[in-house]
Short mmCIF file of C-alpha atoms in Angstrom, two decimals:
data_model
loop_
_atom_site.label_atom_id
_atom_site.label_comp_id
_atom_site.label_asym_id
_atom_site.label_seq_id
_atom_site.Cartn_x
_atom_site.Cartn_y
_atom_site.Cartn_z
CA UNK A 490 117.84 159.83 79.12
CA UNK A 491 120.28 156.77 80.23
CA UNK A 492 119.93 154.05 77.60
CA UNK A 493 119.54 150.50 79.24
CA UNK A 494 122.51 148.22 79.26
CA UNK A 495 121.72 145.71 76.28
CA UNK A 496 120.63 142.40 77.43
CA UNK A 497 123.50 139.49 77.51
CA UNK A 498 123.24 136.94 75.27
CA UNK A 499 121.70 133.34 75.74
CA UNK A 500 124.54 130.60 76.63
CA UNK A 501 126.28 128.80 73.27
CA UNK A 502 124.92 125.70 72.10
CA UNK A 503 126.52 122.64 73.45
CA UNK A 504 128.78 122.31 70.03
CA UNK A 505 130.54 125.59 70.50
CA UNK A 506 130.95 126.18 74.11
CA UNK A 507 134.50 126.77 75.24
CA UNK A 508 134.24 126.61 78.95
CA UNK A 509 137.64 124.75 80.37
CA UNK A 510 135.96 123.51 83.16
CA UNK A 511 132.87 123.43 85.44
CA UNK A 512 134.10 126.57 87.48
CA UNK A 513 134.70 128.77 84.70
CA UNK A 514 131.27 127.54 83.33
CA UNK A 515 129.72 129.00 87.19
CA UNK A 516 131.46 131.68 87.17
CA UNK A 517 130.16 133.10 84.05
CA UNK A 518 126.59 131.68 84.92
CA UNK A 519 126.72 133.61 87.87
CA UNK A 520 127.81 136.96 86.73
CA UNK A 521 125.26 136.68 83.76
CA UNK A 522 122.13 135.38 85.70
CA UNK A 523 122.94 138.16 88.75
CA UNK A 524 123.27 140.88 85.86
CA UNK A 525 119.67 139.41 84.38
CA UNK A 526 118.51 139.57 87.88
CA UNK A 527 119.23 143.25 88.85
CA UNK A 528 117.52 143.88 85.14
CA UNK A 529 114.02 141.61 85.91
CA UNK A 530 113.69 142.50 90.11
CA UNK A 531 116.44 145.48 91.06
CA UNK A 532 115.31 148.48 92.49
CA UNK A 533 116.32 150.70 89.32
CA UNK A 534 113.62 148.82 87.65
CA UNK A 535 111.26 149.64 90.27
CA UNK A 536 112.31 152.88 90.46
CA UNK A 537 111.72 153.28 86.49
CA UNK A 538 108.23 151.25 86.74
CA UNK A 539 106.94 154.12 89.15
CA UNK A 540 108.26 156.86 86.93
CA UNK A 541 106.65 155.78 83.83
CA UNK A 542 103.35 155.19 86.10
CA UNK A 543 104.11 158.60 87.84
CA UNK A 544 103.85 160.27 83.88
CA UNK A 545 101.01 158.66 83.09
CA UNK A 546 99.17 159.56 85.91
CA UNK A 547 100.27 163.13 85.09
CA UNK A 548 99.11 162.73 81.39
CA UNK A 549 95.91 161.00 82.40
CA UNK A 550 95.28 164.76 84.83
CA UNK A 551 95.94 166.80 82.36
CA UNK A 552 93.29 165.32 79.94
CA UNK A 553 91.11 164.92 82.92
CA UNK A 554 91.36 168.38 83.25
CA UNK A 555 90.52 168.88 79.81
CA UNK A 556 87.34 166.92 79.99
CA UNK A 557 86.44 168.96 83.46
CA UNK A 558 86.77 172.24 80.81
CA UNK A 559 84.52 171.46 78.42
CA UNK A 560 81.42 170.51 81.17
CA UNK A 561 82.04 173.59 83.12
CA UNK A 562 84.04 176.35 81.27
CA UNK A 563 81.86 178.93 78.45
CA UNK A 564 84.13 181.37 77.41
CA UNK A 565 86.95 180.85 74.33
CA UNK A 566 90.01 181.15 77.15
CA UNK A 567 88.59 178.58 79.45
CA UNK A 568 88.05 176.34 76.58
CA UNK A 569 91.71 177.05 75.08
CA UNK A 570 93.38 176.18 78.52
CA UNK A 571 91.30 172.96 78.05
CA UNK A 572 92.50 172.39 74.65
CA UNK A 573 96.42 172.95 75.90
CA UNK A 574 95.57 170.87 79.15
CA UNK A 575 94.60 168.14 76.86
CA UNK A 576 97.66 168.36 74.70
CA UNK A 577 99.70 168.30 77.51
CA UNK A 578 98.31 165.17 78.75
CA UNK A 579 98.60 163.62 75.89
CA UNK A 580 101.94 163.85 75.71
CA UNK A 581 102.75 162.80 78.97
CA UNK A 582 100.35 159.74 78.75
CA UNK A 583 101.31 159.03 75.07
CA UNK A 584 105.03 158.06 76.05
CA UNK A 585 104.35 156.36 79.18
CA UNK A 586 102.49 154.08 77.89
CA UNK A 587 104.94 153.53 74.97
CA UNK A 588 107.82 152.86 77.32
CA UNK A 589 105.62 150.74 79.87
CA UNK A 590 105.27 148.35 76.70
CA UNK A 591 108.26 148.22 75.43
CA UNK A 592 109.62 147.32 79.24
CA UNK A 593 106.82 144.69 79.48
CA UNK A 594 108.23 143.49 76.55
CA UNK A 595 111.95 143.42 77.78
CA UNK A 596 110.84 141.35 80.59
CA UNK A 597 109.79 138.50 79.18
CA UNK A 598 113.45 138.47 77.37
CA UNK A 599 114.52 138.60 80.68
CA UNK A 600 112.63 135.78 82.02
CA UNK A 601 113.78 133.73 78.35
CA UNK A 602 117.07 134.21 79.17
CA UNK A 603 116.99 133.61 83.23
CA UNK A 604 115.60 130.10 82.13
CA UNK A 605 118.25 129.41 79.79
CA UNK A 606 121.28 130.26 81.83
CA UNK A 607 119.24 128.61 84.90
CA UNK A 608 118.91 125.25 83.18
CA UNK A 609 122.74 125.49 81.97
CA UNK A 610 123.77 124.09 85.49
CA UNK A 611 122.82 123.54 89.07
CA UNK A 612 124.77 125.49 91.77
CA UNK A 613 122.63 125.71 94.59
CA UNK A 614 125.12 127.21 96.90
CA UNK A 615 126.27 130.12 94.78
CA UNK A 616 122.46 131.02 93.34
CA UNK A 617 121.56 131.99 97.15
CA UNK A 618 122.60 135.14 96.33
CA UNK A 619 120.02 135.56 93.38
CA UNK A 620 116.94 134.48 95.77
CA UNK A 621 116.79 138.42 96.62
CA UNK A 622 113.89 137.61 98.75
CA UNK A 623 113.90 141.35 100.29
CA UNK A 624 113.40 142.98 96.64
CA UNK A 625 110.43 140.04 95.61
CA UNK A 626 109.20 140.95 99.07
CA UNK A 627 109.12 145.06 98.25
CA UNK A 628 107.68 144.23 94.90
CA UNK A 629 105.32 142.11 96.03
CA UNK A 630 103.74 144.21 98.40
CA UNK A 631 104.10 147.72 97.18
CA UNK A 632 102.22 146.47 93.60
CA UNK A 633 99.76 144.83 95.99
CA UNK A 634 98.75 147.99 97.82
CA UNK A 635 98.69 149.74 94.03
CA UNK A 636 96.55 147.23 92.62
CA UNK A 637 94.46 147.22 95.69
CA UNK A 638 94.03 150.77 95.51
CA UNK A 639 93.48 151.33 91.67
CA UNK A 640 90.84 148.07 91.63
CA UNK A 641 89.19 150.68 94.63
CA UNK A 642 88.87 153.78 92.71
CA UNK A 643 87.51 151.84 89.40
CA UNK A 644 84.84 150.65 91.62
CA UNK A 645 83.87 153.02 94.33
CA UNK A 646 84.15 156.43 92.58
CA UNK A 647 81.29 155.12 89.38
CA UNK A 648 79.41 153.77 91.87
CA UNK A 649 79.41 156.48 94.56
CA UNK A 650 78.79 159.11 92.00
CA UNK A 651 75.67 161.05 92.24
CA UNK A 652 73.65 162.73 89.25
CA UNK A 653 74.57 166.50 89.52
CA UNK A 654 77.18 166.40 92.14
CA UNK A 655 79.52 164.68 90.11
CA UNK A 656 80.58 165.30 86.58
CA UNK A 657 81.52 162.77 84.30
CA UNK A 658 84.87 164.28 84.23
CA UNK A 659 85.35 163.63 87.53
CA UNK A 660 84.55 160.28 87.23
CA UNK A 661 86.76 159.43 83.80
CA UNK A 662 89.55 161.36 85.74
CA UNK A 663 89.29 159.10 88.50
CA UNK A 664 88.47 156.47 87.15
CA UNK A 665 91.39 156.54 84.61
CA UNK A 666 94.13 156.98 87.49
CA UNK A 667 92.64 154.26 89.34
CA UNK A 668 93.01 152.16 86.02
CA UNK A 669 96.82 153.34 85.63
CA UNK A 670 97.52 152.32 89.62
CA UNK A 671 95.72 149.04 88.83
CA UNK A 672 97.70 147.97 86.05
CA UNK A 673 101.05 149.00 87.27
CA UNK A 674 100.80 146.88 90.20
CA UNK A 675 99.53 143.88 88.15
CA UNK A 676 102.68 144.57 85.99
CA UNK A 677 104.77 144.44 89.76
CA UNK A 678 103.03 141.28 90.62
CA UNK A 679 103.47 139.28 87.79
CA UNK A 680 107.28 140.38 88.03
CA UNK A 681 107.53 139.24 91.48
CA UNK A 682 105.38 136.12 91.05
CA UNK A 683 107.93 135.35 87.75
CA UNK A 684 110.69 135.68 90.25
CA UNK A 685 109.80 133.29 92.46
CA UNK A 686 108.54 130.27 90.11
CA UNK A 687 112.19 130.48 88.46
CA UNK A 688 113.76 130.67 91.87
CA UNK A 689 111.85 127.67 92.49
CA UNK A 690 112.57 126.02 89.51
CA UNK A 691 116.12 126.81 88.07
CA UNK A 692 117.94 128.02 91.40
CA UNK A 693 115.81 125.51 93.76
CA UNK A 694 114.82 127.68 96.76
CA UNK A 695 112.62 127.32 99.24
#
């Protein structure tokens, strides 16, 4: 796996900094906070968001299907396939979650150091560029929709089950993915929501 490029530093304290002028102050401002913007709102980060949700969801089947085995299968193969279903899951679900943290995590270094280099200087001309309204707008709405739908699931599948028609591993399996959905769109939202209040505040858009 790619390692992630290491996060830039926060600007130099007002007693050290070297810049020669206002320009070549911007111009580093603007390379850094367009760097920390690809890293907070970019599609790669979207793209990795849904793959770490993508193998939980896989984990979160696999010991679904686990749970499924033990209601319904009686014989010492059925219940082994449960027992490496299970493992399986677990490993898939284990990691996921690991990495989902630790991004979590990375973000709000992300949003430290936005509001540092923000507050270094105004340039409201140059920080269009970092509005990216188009990316807030796709983040915005696709961790809507997942949030919508996992907050659906957690509901409607407990409460539509019936005694005997459905197990309770098909309501912990459904219930779980449901759960995963819901909190990787509330992860998306508070990214996009982030992205806007410091647009607001350091870069002063509209």
């Amino acid at each position: 796996m790619a390692r992630r490029s290491p996060l830039p530093p926060p600007p130099p304290p007002v007693e050290v900094r070297t810049w020669p002028d206002r320009e070549a102050l911007l111009r580093d401002r603007a390379v850094v906070l367009g760097e920390l913007v690809r890293m907070h709102v970019g599609p790669g980060q979207l793209g990795l968001l849904c793959v770490w949700a993508g193998l939980g969801a896989v984990g979160w089947t696999g010991v679904g299907a686990s749970l499924l085995a033990v209601e319904t299968v009686d014989d010492l193969f059925g219940a082994l396939l449960g027992v490496a279903s299970a493992v399986v899951g677990v490993c898939c679900l284990v990691p996921a979650a690991v990495f989902m943290a630790l991004g979590v995590a990375r973000d709000r270094r992300v949003r430290r150091l936005l509001d540092a280099w923000g507050r270094l200087e105004r340039d409201p001309e140059g920080d269009r560029r970092l509005r990216v309204p188009r990316a807030s707008a796709v983040w915005l709405v696709l961790s809507f929709l997942l949030c919508a739908a996992g907050l659906f699931t957690c509901v409607s599948v407990p409460a539509g089950a019936r005694p005997g028609e459905e197990s309770y591993g098909e309501v912990a399996l459904w219930m779980g993915l449901g759960l995963i959905a819901w909190l990787t769109g509330l992860i998306g939202l508070v990214k996009a929501f982030s992205h806007r209040r410091w647009v607001l505040r350091a870069v002063g858009g509209r």
